[in-house]
XYZ file of C-alpha atoms in Angstrom:
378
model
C 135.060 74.963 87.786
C 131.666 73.464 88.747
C 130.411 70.547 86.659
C 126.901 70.235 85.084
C 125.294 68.711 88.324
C 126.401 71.449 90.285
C 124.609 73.955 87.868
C 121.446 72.485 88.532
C 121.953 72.237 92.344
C 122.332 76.453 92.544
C 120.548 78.017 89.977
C 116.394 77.562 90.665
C 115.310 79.648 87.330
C 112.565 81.374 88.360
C 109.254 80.983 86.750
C 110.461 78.940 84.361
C 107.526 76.875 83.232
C 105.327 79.608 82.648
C 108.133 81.316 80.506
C 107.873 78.576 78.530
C 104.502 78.522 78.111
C 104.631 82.035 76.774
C 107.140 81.466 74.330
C 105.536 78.068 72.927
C 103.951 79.458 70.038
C 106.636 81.158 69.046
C 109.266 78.157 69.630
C 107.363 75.512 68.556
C 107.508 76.167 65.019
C 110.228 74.239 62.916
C 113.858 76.381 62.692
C 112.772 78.428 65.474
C 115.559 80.476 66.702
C 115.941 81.440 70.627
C 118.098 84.253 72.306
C 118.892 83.703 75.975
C 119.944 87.387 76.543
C 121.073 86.371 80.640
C 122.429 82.984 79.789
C 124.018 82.489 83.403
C 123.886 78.663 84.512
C 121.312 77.842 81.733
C 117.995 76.905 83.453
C 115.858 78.650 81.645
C 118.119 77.747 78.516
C 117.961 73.935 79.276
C 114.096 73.991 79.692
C 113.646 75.611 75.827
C 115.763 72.994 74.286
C 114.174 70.551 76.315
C 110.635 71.194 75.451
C 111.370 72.559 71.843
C 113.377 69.517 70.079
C 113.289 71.601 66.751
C 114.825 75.226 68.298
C 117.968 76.215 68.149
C 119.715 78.600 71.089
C 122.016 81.558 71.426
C 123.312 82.291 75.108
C 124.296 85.334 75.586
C 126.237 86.409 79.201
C 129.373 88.839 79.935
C 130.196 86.638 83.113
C 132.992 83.921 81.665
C 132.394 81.591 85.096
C 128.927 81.253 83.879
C 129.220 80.887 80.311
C 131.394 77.968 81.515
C 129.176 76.551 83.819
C 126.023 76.810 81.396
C 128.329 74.978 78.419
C 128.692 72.122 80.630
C 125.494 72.204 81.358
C 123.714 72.247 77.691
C 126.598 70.549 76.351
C 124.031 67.328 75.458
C 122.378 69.364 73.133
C 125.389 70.163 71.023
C 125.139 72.226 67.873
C 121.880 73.237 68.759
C 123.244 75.607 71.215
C 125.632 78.115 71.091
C 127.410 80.306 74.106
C 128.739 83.848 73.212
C 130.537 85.652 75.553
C 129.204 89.230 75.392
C 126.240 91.856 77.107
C 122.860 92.022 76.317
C 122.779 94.900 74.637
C 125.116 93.781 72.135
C 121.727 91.063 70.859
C 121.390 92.837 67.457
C 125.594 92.024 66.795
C 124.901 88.895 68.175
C 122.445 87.836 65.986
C 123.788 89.582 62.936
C 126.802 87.324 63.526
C 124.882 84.197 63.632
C 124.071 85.147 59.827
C 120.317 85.856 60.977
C 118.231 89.167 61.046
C 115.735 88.401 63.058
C 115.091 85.704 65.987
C 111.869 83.848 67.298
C 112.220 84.484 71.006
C 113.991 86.230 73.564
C 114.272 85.572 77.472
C 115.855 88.341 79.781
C 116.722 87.642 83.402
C 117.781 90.760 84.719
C 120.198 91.784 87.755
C 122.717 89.760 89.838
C 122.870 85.843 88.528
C 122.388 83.105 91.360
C 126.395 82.218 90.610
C 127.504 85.912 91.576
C 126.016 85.962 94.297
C 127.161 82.599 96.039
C 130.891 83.158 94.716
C 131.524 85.152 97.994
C 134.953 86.588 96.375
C 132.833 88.543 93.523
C 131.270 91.123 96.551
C 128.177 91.263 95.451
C 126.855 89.696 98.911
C 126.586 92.077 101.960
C 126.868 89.723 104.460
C 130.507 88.480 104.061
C 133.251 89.947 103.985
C 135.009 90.205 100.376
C 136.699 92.355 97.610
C 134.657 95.178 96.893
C 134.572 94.256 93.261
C 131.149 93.579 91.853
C 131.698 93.301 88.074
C 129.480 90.941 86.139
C 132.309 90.782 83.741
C 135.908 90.898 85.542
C 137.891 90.707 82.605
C 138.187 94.377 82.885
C 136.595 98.029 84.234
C 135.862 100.346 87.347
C 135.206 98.197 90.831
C 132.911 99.156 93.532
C 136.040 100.057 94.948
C 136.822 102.429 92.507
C 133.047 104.389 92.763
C 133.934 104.611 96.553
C 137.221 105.869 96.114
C 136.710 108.516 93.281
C 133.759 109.460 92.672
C 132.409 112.730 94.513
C 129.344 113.015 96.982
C 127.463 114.608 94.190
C 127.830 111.524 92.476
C 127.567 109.075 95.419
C 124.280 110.466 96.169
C 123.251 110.202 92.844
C 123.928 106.495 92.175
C 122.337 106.101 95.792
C 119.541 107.955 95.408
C 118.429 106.601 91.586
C 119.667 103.215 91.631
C 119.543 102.196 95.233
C 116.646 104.210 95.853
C 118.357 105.161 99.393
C 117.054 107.422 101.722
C 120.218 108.342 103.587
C 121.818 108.792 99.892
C 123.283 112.486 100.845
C 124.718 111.252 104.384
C 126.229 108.096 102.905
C 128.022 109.275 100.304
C 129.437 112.491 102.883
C 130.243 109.136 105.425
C 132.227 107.593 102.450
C 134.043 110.421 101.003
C 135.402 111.284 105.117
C 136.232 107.853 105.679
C 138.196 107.079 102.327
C 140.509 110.055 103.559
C 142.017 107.334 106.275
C 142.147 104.669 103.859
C 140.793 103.771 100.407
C 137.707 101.168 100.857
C 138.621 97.944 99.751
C 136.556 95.183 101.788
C 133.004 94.834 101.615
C 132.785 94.793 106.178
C 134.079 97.845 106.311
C 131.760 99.347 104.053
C 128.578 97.402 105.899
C 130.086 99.093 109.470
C 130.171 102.320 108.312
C 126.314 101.936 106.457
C 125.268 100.906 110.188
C 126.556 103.675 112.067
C 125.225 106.369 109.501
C 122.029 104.931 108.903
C 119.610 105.210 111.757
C 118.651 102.520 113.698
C 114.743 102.613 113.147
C 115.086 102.865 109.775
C 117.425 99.181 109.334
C 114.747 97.426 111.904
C 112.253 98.751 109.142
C 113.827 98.424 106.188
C 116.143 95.569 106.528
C 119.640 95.103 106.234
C 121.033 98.567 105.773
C 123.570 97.436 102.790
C 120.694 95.972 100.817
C 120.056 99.281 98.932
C 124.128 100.719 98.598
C 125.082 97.644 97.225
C 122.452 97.328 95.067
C 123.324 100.771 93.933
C 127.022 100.395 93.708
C 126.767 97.009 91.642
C 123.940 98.954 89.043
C 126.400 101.485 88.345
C 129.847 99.452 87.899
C 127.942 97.189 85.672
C 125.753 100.175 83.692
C 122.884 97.421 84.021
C 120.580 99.882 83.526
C 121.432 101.967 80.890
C 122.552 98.869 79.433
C 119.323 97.474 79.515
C 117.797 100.496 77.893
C 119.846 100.078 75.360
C 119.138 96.056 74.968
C 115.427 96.501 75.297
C 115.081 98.524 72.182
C 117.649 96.405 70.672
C 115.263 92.756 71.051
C 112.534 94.553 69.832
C 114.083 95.319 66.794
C 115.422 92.164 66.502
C 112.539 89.881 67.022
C 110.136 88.223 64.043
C 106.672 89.264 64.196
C 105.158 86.273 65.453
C 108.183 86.270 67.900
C 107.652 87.043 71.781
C 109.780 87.678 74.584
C 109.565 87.151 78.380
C 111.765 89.532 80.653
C 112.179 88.681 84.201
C 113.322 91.645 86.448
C 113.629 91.666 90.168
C 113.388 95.759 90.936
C 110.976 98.778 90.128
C 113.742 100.175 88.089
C 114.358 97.347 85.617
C 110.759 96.828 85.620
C 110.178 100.373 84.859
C 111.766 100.308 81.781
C 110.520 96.764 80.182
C 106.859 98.356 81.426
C 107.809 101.419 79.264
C 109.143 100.178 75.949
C 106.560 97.435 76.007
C 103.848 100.259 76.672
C 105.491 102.106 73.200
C 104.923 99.266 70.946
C 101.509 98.096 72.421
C 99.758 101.393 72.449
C 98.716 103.338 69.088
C 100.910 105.877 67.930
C 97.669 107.553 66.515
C 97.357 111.304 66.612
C 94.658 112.793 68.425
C 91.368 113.767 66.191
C 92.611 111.564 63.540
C 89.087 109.697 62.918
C 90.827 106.378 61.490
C 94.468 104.665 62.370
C 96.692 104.250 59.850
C 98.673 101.275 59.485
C 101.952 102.521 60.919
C 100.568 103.988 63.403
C 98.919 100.579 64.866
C 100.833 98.716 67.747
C 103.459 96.191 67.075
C 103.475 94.338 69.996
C 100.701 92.535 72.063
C 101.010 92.250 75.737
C 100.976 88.385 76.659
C 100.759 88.997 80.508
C 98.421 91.280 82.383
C 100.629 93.418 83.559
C 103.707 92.185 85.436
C 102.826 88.504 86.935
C 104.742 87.524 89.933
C 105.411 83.738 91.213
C 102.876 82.552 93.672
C 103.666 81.705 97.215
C 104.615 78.273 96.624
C 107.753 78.717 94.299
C 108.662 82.100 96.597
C 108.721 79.257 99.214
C 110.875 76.645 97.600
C 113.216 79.688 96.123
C 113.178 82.591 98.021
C 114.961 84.567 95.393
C 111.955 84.353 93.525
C 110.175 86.957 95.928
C 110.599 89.893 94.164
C 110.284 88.731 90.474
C 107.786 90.152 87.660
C 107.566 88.576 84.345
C 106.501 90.370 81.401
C 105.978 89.109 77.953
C 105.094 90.782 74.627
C 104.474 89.026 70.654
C 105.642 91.160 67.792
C 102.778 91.806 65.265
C 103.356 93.985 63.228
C 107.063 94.729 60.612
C 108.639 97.968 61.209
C 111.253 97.945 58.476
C 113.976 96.651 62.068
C 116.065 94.011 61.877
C 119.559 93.025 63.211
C 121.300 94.987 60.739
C 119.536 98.176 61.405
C 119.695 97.679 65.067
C 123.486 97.409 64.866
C 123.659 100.395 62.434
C 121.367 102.475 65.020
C 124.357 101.498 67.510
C 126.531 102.760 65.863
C 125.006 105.922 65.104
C 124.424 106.574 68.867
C 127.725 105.821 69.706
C 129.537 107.764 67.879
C 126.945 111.053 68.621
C 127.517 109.736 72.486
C 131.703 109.724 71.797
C 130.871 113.243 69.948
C 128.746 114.299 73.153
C 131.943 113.177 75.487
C 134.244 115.021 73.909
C 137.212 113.436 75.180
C 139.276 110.035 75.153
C 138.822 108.872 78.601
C 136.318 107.356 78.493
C 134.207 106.464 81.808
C 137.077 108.071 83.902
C 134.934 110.779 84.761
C 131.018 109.648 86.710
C 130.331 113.352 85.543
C 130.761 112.467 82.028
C 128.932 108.936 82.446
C 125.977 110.878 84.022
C 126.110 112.800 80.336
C 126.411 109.559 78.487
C 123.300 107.755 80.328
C 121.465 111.141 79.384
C 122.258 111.015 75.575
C 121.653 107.381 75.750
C 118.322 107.870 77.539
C 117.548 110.436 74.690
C 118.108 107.984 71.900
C 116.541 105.443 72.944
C 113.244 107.638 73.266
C 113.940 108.838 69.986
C 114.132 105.045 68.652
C 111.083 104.083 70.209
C 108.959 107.093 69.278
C 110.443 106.864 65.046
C 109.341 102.710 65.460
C 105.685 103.816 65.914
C 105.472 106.345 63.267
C 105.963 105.501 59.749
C 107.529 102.260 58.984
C 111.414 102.102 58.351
C-alpha cells in the first residue's frame, strides 16, 4: 500500500481552494461538522482540516485501497477525522451513526477517483490492457465482465445509449452479444478492438478514443453511480444544518444533471400559481452559492488535465424542513422495501431488466421526496 507522500503525488483535487472558500462560513464556526461524501486519497479532506482547526471530518468512500491511502494520509489530524467504509448514499446512516442529525458541510466528488484509474488492474482505463472489472468497491458484485457477458442488446444499448451517451449504442451492443458467442469477454483489449472495428472511422478521429464513452457506460452501470447519486443527493440535503452548504464536483452532463436538478427544487419557490403571497413552506430552502456550474480556469486544466471537464456547484441550506438524519434513513427504508415489493423476487440485481425497474421506482421516489420537501414542512 502507498504511503502518505504518495497520496499527495497522484491525487491533484480539483478546485480545491475555491471549495473551500464556499464552505468557510459554514466550517468556520466552532464544532463544525464536515462530510467528505468521495473521500478517495483525501485532498480535498486534508485542505478542510487544514484551514478549519476547529472542524471535525467524516470520510466517506466504498473503495477500501483508498480509504487506506486517505487514513495515512490525515492520520496527523487524529480524532478529528474519521474514515467509514461505505457509499454515498448511505450519508444519512452515516451520520446517524456518528450520534449526529444533521452536519455543517458536505463535499461530493463524483465519478472514477484519480487512484482507480492509475491502478491499471481495476479496468477502468481504456488504454491498457486489464481485467474487465471496474468496481469502485471489489469486495463484491457484477463486473464489466459480467454486463458484457449477460446482459441482452436491449440492455447493452440502453446502458450505452443513457450512460455513455453512445451513438453506435445499437451496433455495439449487437458486436458484443456475436462476439461473446466465441468466448466470454474478459480483457479490457479485446473489448477496445472490437469498439474500433464497429465504430466508424470518422466518427473516433472526431470524437476521440472510441472506448471513452462504453467504458464510461459500463463502469456507471456496475457501480449504479447514478442512481446512487440520486439517491445521495436527496439524502445530503436532508441531512445538512441550515446554515450548512455543500459543494459537488461532477465531471459529466449526467451527474451534473441531477445536482442542477435537486439544487433547482430547493432554490426555486414551491408557490402555486395565482397565489398573491408565499407562504412560508413554500419558500426555498437552499441558496445557490455559484452561478450556475463554475468550471476551473485554464491554468489548473493545464497543471491537471483531469480537471477539464469539472463543474462545481454549491448550495447553503436556509430554511428547516422538519429532515434530519433520522428521517432520511427512515425514508430509506421506506423506499426500499416498496423497491424489494416492486422486484418481486429474491435475486436481486441478477436480472438488468429488473434493475432498469428498480432505477425507475427509485427515480420516482426521489421526485416524490423532493416535491413533499417544498410543500408543507415535515
Amino acid at each position: 500500500m502507498s504511503d502518505r507522500g504518495d497520496a499527495h503525488e497522484r491525487h491533484v483535487p480539483i478546485l480545491r481552494d475555491r471549495i473551500l472558500d464556499l464552505l468557510a462560513p459554514a466550517l468556520s464556526r466552532p464544532g463544525a461538522v464536515h462530510v467528505d461524501a468521495t473521500l478517495g486519497m483525501g485532498g480535498h479532506a486534508e485542505g478542510v482540516l487544514e484551514r478549519f482547526p476547529e472542524c471535525r471530518l467524516i470520510g466517506i468512500d466504498r473503495d477500501r485501497d483508498a480509504l487506506a491511502l486517505a487514513g495515512r494520509r490525515l492520520a496527523r489530524f487524529g480524532d478529528r477525522f474519521t474514515a467509514v467504509h461505505a457509499t454515498n448514499d448511505e450519508i444519512a446512516r452515516v451520520v446517524l451513526d456518528a450520534g449526529l442529525e444533521h452536519v455543517d458541510g458536505i463535499v461530493v466528488d463524483l465519478g472514477v477517483s484519480s487512484l482507480q484509474l492509475d491502478e491499471e488492474q481495476r479496468g477502468f482505463a481504456y488504454r491498457v490492457d486489464a481485467p474487465l472489472d471496474m468496481r469502485m468497491d471489489q469486495s463484491g458484485g457484477p463486473t464489466a465482465a459480467d454486463v458484457l457477458n449477460e446482459y441482452s442488446v436491449d440492455e447493452l444499448t440502453r446502458i450505452l445509449r443513457d450512460y455513455g451517451e453512445e451513438r453506435y449504442a445499437r451496433k455495439i451492443a449487437r458486436a458484443v452479444v456475436r462476439e461473446r458467442e466465441a468466448a466470454p469477454f474478459t480483457s479490457s483489449e479485446r473489448l477496445v478492438e472490437l469498439l474500433r472495428r464497429v465504430i466508424p472511422v470518422t466518427s473516433q478521429r472526431q470524437s476521440g478514443h472510441p472506448a471513452k464513452r462504453t467504458f464510461q457506460a459500463l463502469r456507471i452501470e456496475v457501480n449504479d453511480e447514478l442512481g446512487g447519486w440520486e439517491r445521495a443527493v436527496d439524502a445530503a440535503i436532508d441531512v445538512l444544518a441550515v446554515g450548512g452548504r455543500m459543494a459537488v464536483l461532477s465531471f459529466h452532463s449526467l451527474e451534473d444533471r441531477l445536482t442542477k436538478r435537486a439544487f433547482a427544487a430547493g432554490t426555486t419557490s414551491s408557490t402555486p400559481p395565482g397565489l398573491p403571497v408565499e407562504l412560508p413552506e413554500h419558500a426555498p430552502y437552499l441558496r445557490a452559492l455559484t452561478r450556475g456550474a463554475e468550471e476551473p480556469d485554464d491554468a489548473e486544466v493545464l497543471a491537471n488535465p483531469r480537471a477539464a471537464s469539472a463543474k462545481l456547484r454549491a448550495v447553503e441550506r436556509i430554511r428547516d424542513t422538519g429532515t434530519s438524519a433520522t428521517t432520511a434513513v427512515t425514508k430509506a427504508a421506506r423506499e426500499r422495501a416498496a423497491d424489494d415489493r416492486t422486484r418481486g423476487d429474491t435475486h436481486r440485481g441478477s436480472d438488468p431488466h429488473r434493475r432498469s425497474t428498480r432505477h425507475e421506482a427509485r427515480t420516482h421516489a426521489a421526485t416524490s421526496r423532493r416535491a413533499s420537501r417544498k410543500g408543507t414542512a415535515r
